[in-house]
PDB file of C-alpha atoms in Angstrom:
ATOM      1  CA  MET A 165       0.007  -0.005   0.004  1.00  0.00           C
ATOM      2  CA  TYR A 166       2.875   2.353   0.849  1.00  0.00           C
ATOM      3  CA  PHE A 167       4.364   1.707  -2.611  1.00  0.00           C
ATOM      4  CA  VAL A 168       1.068   2.539  -4.351  1.00  0.00           C
ATOM      5  CA  LYS A 169       0.758   5.810  -2.389  1.00  0.00           C
ATOM      6  CA  ASN A 170       4.278   6.877  -3.305  1.00  0.00           C
ATOM      7  CA  PHE A 171       3.748   5.862  -6.916  1.00  0.00           C
ATOM      8  CA  LYS A 172       0.565   7.925  -7.174  1.00  0.00           C
ATOM      9  CA  ARG A 173       2.290  10.893  -5.566  1.00  0.00           C
ATOM     10  CA  LEU A 174       5.067  10.557  -8.118  1.00  0.00           C
ATOM     11  CA  ALA A 175       2.507  10.262 -10.928  1.00  0.00           C
ATOM     12  CA  GLY A 176       0.785  13.423  -9.668  1.00  0.00           C
ATOM     13  CA  THR A 177       4.070  15.358  -9.681  1.00  0.00           C
ATOM     14  CA  LEU A 178       4.960  14.051 -13.134  1.00  0.00           C
ATOM     15  CA  HIS A 179       1.471  14.932 -14.393  1.00  0.00           C
ATOM     16  CA  ALA A 180       1.858  18.513 -13.203  1.00  0.00           C
ATOM     17  CA  LEU A 181       5.335  18.742 -14.767  1.00  0.00           C
ATOM     18  CA  THR A 182       4.096  17.249 -18.017  1.00  0.00           C
ATOM     19  CA  LYS A 183       1.208  19.696 -18.178  1.00  0.00           C
ATOM     20  CA  PHE A 184       3.624  22.594 -17.595  1.00  0.00           C
ATOM     21  CA  LEU A 185       5.978  21.320 -20.336  1.00  0.00           C
ATOM     22  CA  PHE A 186       3.051  20.829 -22.699  1.00  0.00           C
ATOM     23  CA  TRP A 187       1.900  24.444 -22.354  1.00  0.00           C
ATOM     24  CA  LEU A 188       5.508  25.693 -22.455  1.00  0.00           C
ATOM     25  CA  SER A 189       6.071  23.926 -25.764  1.00  0.00           C
ATOM     26  CA  VAL A 190       2.796  25.308 -27.161  1.00  0.00           C
ATOM     27  CA  VAL A 191       3.725  28.844 -26.153  1.00  0.00           C
ATOM     28  CA  CYS A 192       7.249  28.455 -27.589  1.00  0.00           C
ATOM     29  CA  GLY A 193       5.821  27.090 -30.847  1.00  0.00           C
ATOM     30  CA  VAL A 194       3.424  30.059 -31.176  1.00  0.00           C
ATOM     31  CA  LEU A 195       6.189  32.558 -30.304  1.00  0.00           C
ATOM     32  CA  SER A 196       8.493  31.017 -32.863  1.00  0.00           C
ATOM     33  CA  LEU A 197       5.761  31.369 -35.515  1.00  0.00           C
ATOM     34  CA  LEU A 198       5.369  35.023 -34.612  1.00  0.00           C
ATOM     35  CA  LEU A 199       9.131  35.557 -34.789  1.00  0.00           C
ATOM     36  CA  LEU A 200       9.224  33.764 -38.129  1.00  0.00           C
ATOM     37  CA  ALA A 201       6.630  36.278 -39.410  1.00  0.00           C
ATOM     38  CA  VAL A 202       8.757  39.141 -38.084  1.00  0.00           C
ATOM     39  CA  VAL A 203      11.831  37.794 -39.891  1.00  0.00           C
ATOM     40  CA  LEU A 204       9.892  37.322 -43.129  1.00  0.00           C
ATOM     41  CA  LEU A 205       8.287  40.770 -43.017  1.00  0.00           C
ATOM     42  CA  ALA A 206      11.228  42.840 -41.797  1.00  0.00           C
ATOM     43  CA  PRO A 207      13.427  44.556 -44.413  1.00  0.00           C
ATOM     44  CA  GLU A 208      16.511  42.608 -45.574  1.00  0.00           C
ATOM     45  CA  GLY A 209      18.972  45.109 -44.142  1.00  0.00           C
ATOM     46  CA  VAL A 210      17.772  44.627 -40.592  1.00  0.00           C
ATOM     47  CA  TRP A 211      19.555  41.268 -40.392  1.00  0.00           C
ATOM     48  CA  GLN A 212      22.977  42.533 -41.610  1.00  0.00           C
ATOM     49  CA  ARG A 213      25.531  42.290 -38.774  1.00  0.00           C
ATOM     50  CA  GLU A 214      29.259  42.822 -38.479  1.00  0.00           C
ATOM     51  CA  THR A 215      30.805  40.405 -36.045  1.00  0.00           C
ATOM     52  CA  GLY A 216      34.172  39.542 -34.580  1.00  0.00           C
ATOM     53  CA  THR A 217      35.460  36.142 -33.577  1.00  0.00           C
ATOM     54  CA  PHE A 218      32.741  33.699 -32.573  1.00  0.00           C
ATOM     55  CA  LEU A 219      32.146  29.977 -32.137  1.00  0.00           C
ATOM     56  CA  PHE A 220      29.890  28.128 -34.581  1.00  0.00           C
ATOM     57  CA  SER A 221      28.517  24.777 -33.402  1.00  0.00           C
ATOM     58  CA  ALA A 222      26.581  22.266 -35.519  1.00  0.00           C
ATOM     59  CA  GLY A 223      24.563  19.754 -33.545  1.00  0.00           C
ATOM     60  CA  GLY A 224      26.810  20.022 -30.496  1.00  0.00           C
ATOM     61  CA  VAL A 225      29.316  17.754 -32.226  1.00  0.00           C
ATOM     62  CA  LEU A 226      31.214  20.150 -34.447  1.00  0.00           C
ATOM     63  CA  ARG A 227      32.681  23.383 -33.121  1.00  0.00           C
ATOM     64  CA  TYR A 228      34.284  25.803 -35.498  1.00  0.00           C
ATOM     65  CA  ARG A 229      35.932  29.072 -34.464  1.00  0.00           C
ATOM     66  CA  LEU A 230      35.230  31.768 -37.035  1.00  0.00           C
ATOM     67  CA  GLU A 231      37.594  34.692 -37.289  1.00  0.00           C
ATOM     68  CA  PRO A 232      36.289  36.792 -40.181  1.00  0.00           C
ATOM     69  CA  PRO A 233      38.335  39.725 -41.391  1.00  0.00           C
ATOM     70  CA  PRO A 234      37.402  43.049 -39.798  1.00  0.00           C
ATOM     71  CA  GLY A 235      34.454  44.722 -41.467  1.00  0.00           C
ATOM     72  CA  THR A 236      32.912  41.438 -42.703  1.00  0.00           C
ATOM     73  CA  VAL A 237      29.089  41.717 -42.706  1.00  0.00           C
ATOM     74  CA  PHE A 238      26.844  38.661 -42.409  1.00  0.00           C
ATOM     75  CA  ASN A 239      23.184  38.392 -43.314  1.00  0.00           C
ATOM     76  CA  LEU A 240      21.610  36.513 -40.407  1.00  0.00           C
ATOM     77  CA  ARG A 241      18.197  36.206 -42.071  1.00  0.00           C
ATOM     78  CA  PRO A 242      18.668  32.638 -43.482  1.00  0.00           C
ATOM     79  CA  LEU A 243      19.807  31.396 -40.078  1.00  0.00           C
ATOM     80  CA  LEU A 244      16.894  33.004 -38.314  1.00  0.00           C
ATOM     81  CA  LEU A 245      14.432  31.697 -40.941  1.00  0.00           C
ATOM     82  CA  ALA A 246      15.798  28.159 -40.384  1.00  0.00           C
ATOM     83  CA  ALA A 247      15.669  28.473 -36.589  1.00  0.00           C
ATOM     84  CA  PHE A 248      12.188  29.920 -36.389  1.00  0.00           C
ATOM     85  CA  GLY A 249      10.960  27.609 -39.152  1.00  0.00           C
ATOM     86  CA  VAL A 250      11.939  24.401 -37.401  1.00  0.00           C
ATOM     87  CA  ALA A 251      11.070  25.536 -33.860  1.00  0.00           C
ATOM     88  CA  PRO A 252       7.282  25.012 -34.335  1.00  0.00           C
ATOM     89  CA  VAL A 253       7.912  21.498 -35.645  1.00  0.00           C
ATOM     90  CA  LEU A 254      10.021  20.684 -32.554  1.00  0.00           C
ATOM     91  CA  GLY A 255       7.503  22.379 -30.261  1.00  0.00           C
ATOM     92  CA  GLY A 256       4.597  20.523 -31.844  1.00  0.00           C
ATOM     93  CA  GLY A 257       6.331  17.182 -31.528  1.00  0.00           C
ATOM     94  CA  PHE A 258       7.273  17.828 -27.947  1.00  0.00           C
ATOM     95  CA  ALA A 259       3.732  18.993 -27.160  1.00  0.00           C
ATOM     96  CA  LEU A 260       2.303  15.828 -28.704  1.00  0.00           C
ATOM     97  CA  ILE A 261       4.619  13.667 -26.565  1.00  0.00           C
ATOM     98  CA  GLN A 262       3.631  15.566 -23.439  1.00  0.00           C
ATOM     99  CA  TRP A 263      -0.055  15.214 -24.320  1.00  0.00           C
ATOM    100  CA  GLN A 264       0.271  11.439 -24.612  1.00  0.00           C
ATOM    101  CA  LEU A 265       2.191  11.284 -21.304  1.00  0.00           C
ATOM    102  CA  MET A 266      -0.474  13.382 -19.595  1.00  0.00           C
ATOM    103  CA  GLY A 267      -3.121  10.883 -20.718  1.00  0.00           C
ATOM    104  CA  ILE A 268      -1.113   7.939 -19.381  1.00  0.00           C
ATOM    105  CA  LEU A 269      -0.479   9.672 -16.043  1.00  0.00           C
ATOM    106  CA  GLU A 270      -4.158  10.606 -15.723  1.00  0.00           C
ATOM    107  CA  THR A 271      -5.098   6.937 -15.950  1.00  0.00           C
ATOM    108  CA  VAL A 272      -2.486   6.114 -13.291  1.00  0.00           C
ATOM    109  CA  LEU A 273      -4.020   8.757 -10.999  1.00  0.00           C
ATOM    110  CA  GLN A 274      -7.451   7.191 -11.613  1.00  0.00           C
ATOM    111  CA  ASP A 275      -6.112   3.740 -10.630  1.00  0.00           C
ATOM    112  CA  LYS A 276      -6.524   2.510 -14.228  1.00  0.00           C
ATOM    113  CA  PRO A 277      -2.919   2.284 -15.502  1.00  0.00           C
ATOM    114  CA  PHE A 278      -3.810  -0.524 -17.920  1.00  0.00           C
ATOM    115  CA  ALA A 279      -6.712   1.344 -19.526  1.00  0.00           C
ATOM    116  CA  PRO A 280      -7.211   0.364 -23.196  1.00  0.00           C
ATOM    117  CA  ALA A 281      -6.453   3.944 -24.321  1.00  0.00           C
ATOM    118  CA  ASN A 282      -2.918   3.686 -22.987  1.00  0.00           C
ATOM    119  CA  ALA A 283      -2.033   1.109 -25.626  1.00  0.00           C
ATOM    120  CA  GLY A 284      -2.924   3.664 -28.258  1.00  0.00           C
ATOM    121  CA  ARG A 285      -1.008   6.405 -26.418  1.00  0.00           C
ATOM    122  CA  ILE A 286       2.110   4.259 -26.221  1.00  0.00           C
ATOM    123  CA  LYS A 287       1.747   3.440 -29.925  1.00  0.00           C
ATOM    124  CA  VAL A 288       1.562   7.161 -30.778  1.00  0.00           C
ATOM    125  CA  LEU A 289       4.718   7.766 -28.647  1.00  0.00           C
ATOM    126  CA  GLY A 290       6.492   4.996 -30.556  1.00  0.00           C
ATOM    127  CA  ILE A 291       5.475   6.444 -33.925  1.00  0.00           C
ATOM    128  CA  ILE A 292       6.618   9.951 -32.854  1.00  0.00           C
ATOM    129  CA  LEU A 293      10.025   8.559 -31.859  1.00  0.00           C
ATOM    130  CA  LEU A 294      10.309   6.597 -35.090  1.00  0.00           C
ATOM    131  CA  ALA A 295       9.570   9.735 -37.106  1.00  0.00           C
ATOM    132  CA  GLY A 296      11.804  11.765 -34.828  1.00  0.00           C
ATOM    133  CA  SER A 297      14.741   9.448 -35.438  1.00  0.00           C
ATOM    134  CA  VAL A 298      14.945  10.859 -38.964  1.00  0.00           C
ATOM    135  CA  LEU A 299      13.294  14.267 -38.475  1.00  0.00           C
ATOM    136  CA  ILE A 300      15.665  15.414 -35.742  1.00  0.00           C
ATOM    137  CA  SER A 301      18.648  14.679 -37.930  1.00  0.00           C
ATOM    138  CA  VAL A 302      17.050  16.549 -40.831  1.00  0.00           C
ATOM    139  CA  ILE A 303      16.396  19.540 -38.541  1.00  0.00           C
ATOM    140  CA  ARG A 304      20.003  19.524 -37.343  1.00  0.00           C
ATOM    141  CA  ALA A 305      21.168  19.368 -40.948  1.00  0.00           C
ATOM    142  CA  VAL A 306      18.940  22.298 -41.928  1.00  0.00           C
ATOM    143  CA  MET A 307      20.274  24.386 -39.032  1.00  0.00           C
ATOM    144  CA  ALA A 308      23.889  23.450 -39.816  1.00  0.00           C
ATOM    145  CA  TYR A 309      23.448  24.179 -43.496  1.00  0.00           C
ATOM    146  CA  ALA A 310      21.886  27.580 -42.715  1.00  0.00           C
ATOM    147  CA  GLY A 311      24.849  28.372 -40.446  1.00  0.00           C
ATOM    148  CA  ILE A 312      27.362  27.212 -43.023  1.00  0.00           C
ATOM    149  CA  LYS A 313      25.710  29.371 -45.693  1.00  0.00           C
ATOM    150  CA  THR A 314      25.210  32.359 -43.426  1.00  0.00           C
ATOM    151  CA  PHE A 315      28.824  32.489 -42.282  1.00  0.00           C
ATOM    152  CA  ALA A 316      30.271  31.277 -45.601  1.00  0.00           C
ATOM    153  CA  ILE A 317      32.191  28.392 -44.106  1.00  0.00           C
ATOM    154  CA  ALA A 318      34.176  26.710 -46.866  1.00  0.00           C
ATOM    155  CA  ASN A 319      34.771  22.978 -47.333  1.00  0.00           C
ATOM    156  CA  MET A 320      32.076  21.806 -44.937  1.00  0.00           C
ATOM    157  CA  ASP A 321      29.167  19.509 -45.795  1.00  0.00           C
ATOM    158  CA  VAL A 322      26.091  18.364 -43.911  1.00  0.00           C
ATOM    159  CA  ALA A 323      25.046  14.732 -43.532  1.00  0.00           C
ATOM    160  CA  VAL A 324      21.699  13.310 -42.472  1.00  0.00           C
ATOM    161  CA  THR A 325      21.662  10.070 -40.520  1.00  0.00           C
ATOM    162  CA  VAL A 326      19.116   8.112 -38.516  1.00  0.00           C
ATOM    163  CA  ASP A 327      19.274   8.432 -34.732  1.00  0.00           C
ATOM    164  CA  LEU A 328      19.502   4.755 -33.762  1.00  0.00           C
ATOM    165  CA  SER A 329      18.685   5.258 -30.112  1.00  0.00           C
ATOM    166  CA  MET A 330      15.389   7.005 -30.947  1.00  0.00           C
ATOM    167  CA  LEU A 331      14.676   4.346 -33.571  1.00  0.00           C
ATOM    168  CA  LEU A 332      15.161   1.502 -31.098  1.00  0.00           C
ATOM    169  CA  ILE A 333      13.145   3.203 -28.341  1.00  0.00           C
ATOM    170  CA  GLY A 334      10.373   3.850 -30.846  1.00  0.00           C
ATOM    171  CA  LEU A 335      10.320   0.188 -31.838  1.00  0.00           C
ATOM    172  CA  LEU A 336      10.319  -0.898 -28.191  1.00  0.00           C
ATOM    173  CA  LEU A 337       7.342   1.363 -27.499  1.00  0.00           C
ATOM    174  CA  LEU A 338       5.441  -0.143 -30.431  1.00  0.00           C
ATOM    175  CA  VAL A 339       6.128  -3.598 -29.001  1.00  0.00           C
ATOM    176  CA  LEU A 340       5.043  -2.402 -25.529  1.00  0.00           C
ATOM    177  CA  ALA A 341       1.821  -1.008 -27.073  1.00  0.00           C
ATOM    178  CA  GLY A 342       1.132  -4.428 -28.523  1.00  0.00           C
ATOM    179  CA  VAL A 343       1.746  -6.049 -25.155  1.00  0.00           C
ATOM    180  CA  PHE A 344      -0.690  -3.570 -23.531  1.00  0.00           C
ATOM    181  CA  ARG A 345      -3.280  -4.248 -26.191  1.00  0.00           C
ATOM    182  CA  TYR A 346      -2.926  -8.034 -25.729  1.00  0.00           C
ATOM    183  CA  GLY A 347      -3.105  -7.623 -21.943  1.00  0.00           C
ATOM    184  CA  ASN A 348      -6.336  -5.645 -22.322  1.00  0.00           C
ATOM    185  CA  TYR A 349      -7.726  -8.366 -24.555  1.00  0.00           C
ATOM    186  CA  LEU A 350      -6.847 -11.029 -21.909  1.00  0.00           C
ATOM    187  CA  GLN A 351      -8.400  -8.900 -19.161  1.00  0.00           C
ATOM    188  CA  ASP A 352     -11.612  -8.532 -21.186  1.00  0.00           C
ATOM    189  CA  GLU A 353     -11.728 -12.330 -21.698  1.00  0.00           C
ATOM    190  CA  VAL A 354     -11.288 -12.965 -17.953  1.00  0.00           C
ATOM    191  CA  ASP A 355     -13.963 -10.400 -17.099  1.00  0.00           C
ATOM    192  CA  ALA A 356     -16.364 -11.929 -19.642  1.00  0.00           C
ATOM    193  CA  THR A 357     -15.948 -15.434 -18.191  1.00  0.00           C
ATOM    194  CA  LEU A 358     -16.611 -14.278 -14.608  1.00  0.00           C
TER     195      LEU A 358
END
């Protein structure tokens, strides 16, 4: 009984956190759409900047120190368009994940963790992760390409790969969804025979 009480308390805390993260991702997605509109509608010259030495990072893996000659002016508009263009996609995906988690946690709080709807929610999470295993890499590539073009970095290419950890977790969630669905079927059979 003590374990169940602690588990429900943890589920309540996680539910509140998930709800907060859901709304935060929705707000960030909307703000990024508004900023995208500002970048699109503002005159081209607004985004011209002269800069000194700075560090360019692509995907957290590659770090490149740029030391442009004094007086070099960069047009930051393509980089901002890429950033504010992909942010709503990331925010929407994150919000969808949080929405599914909120549904699962609500059933836990209602003492129905094996509710039939949870199999569908877990399946949706698995599909999101499968899509994300490619989509995240594409987004990183878009951002890196925009940075390379914006700062005129020579002799650098962008590669798109599949994120194997997300792919495997997505597949595991699809299997888990099938197990939940089969467990619900067995529970219905037992309930029908009693």
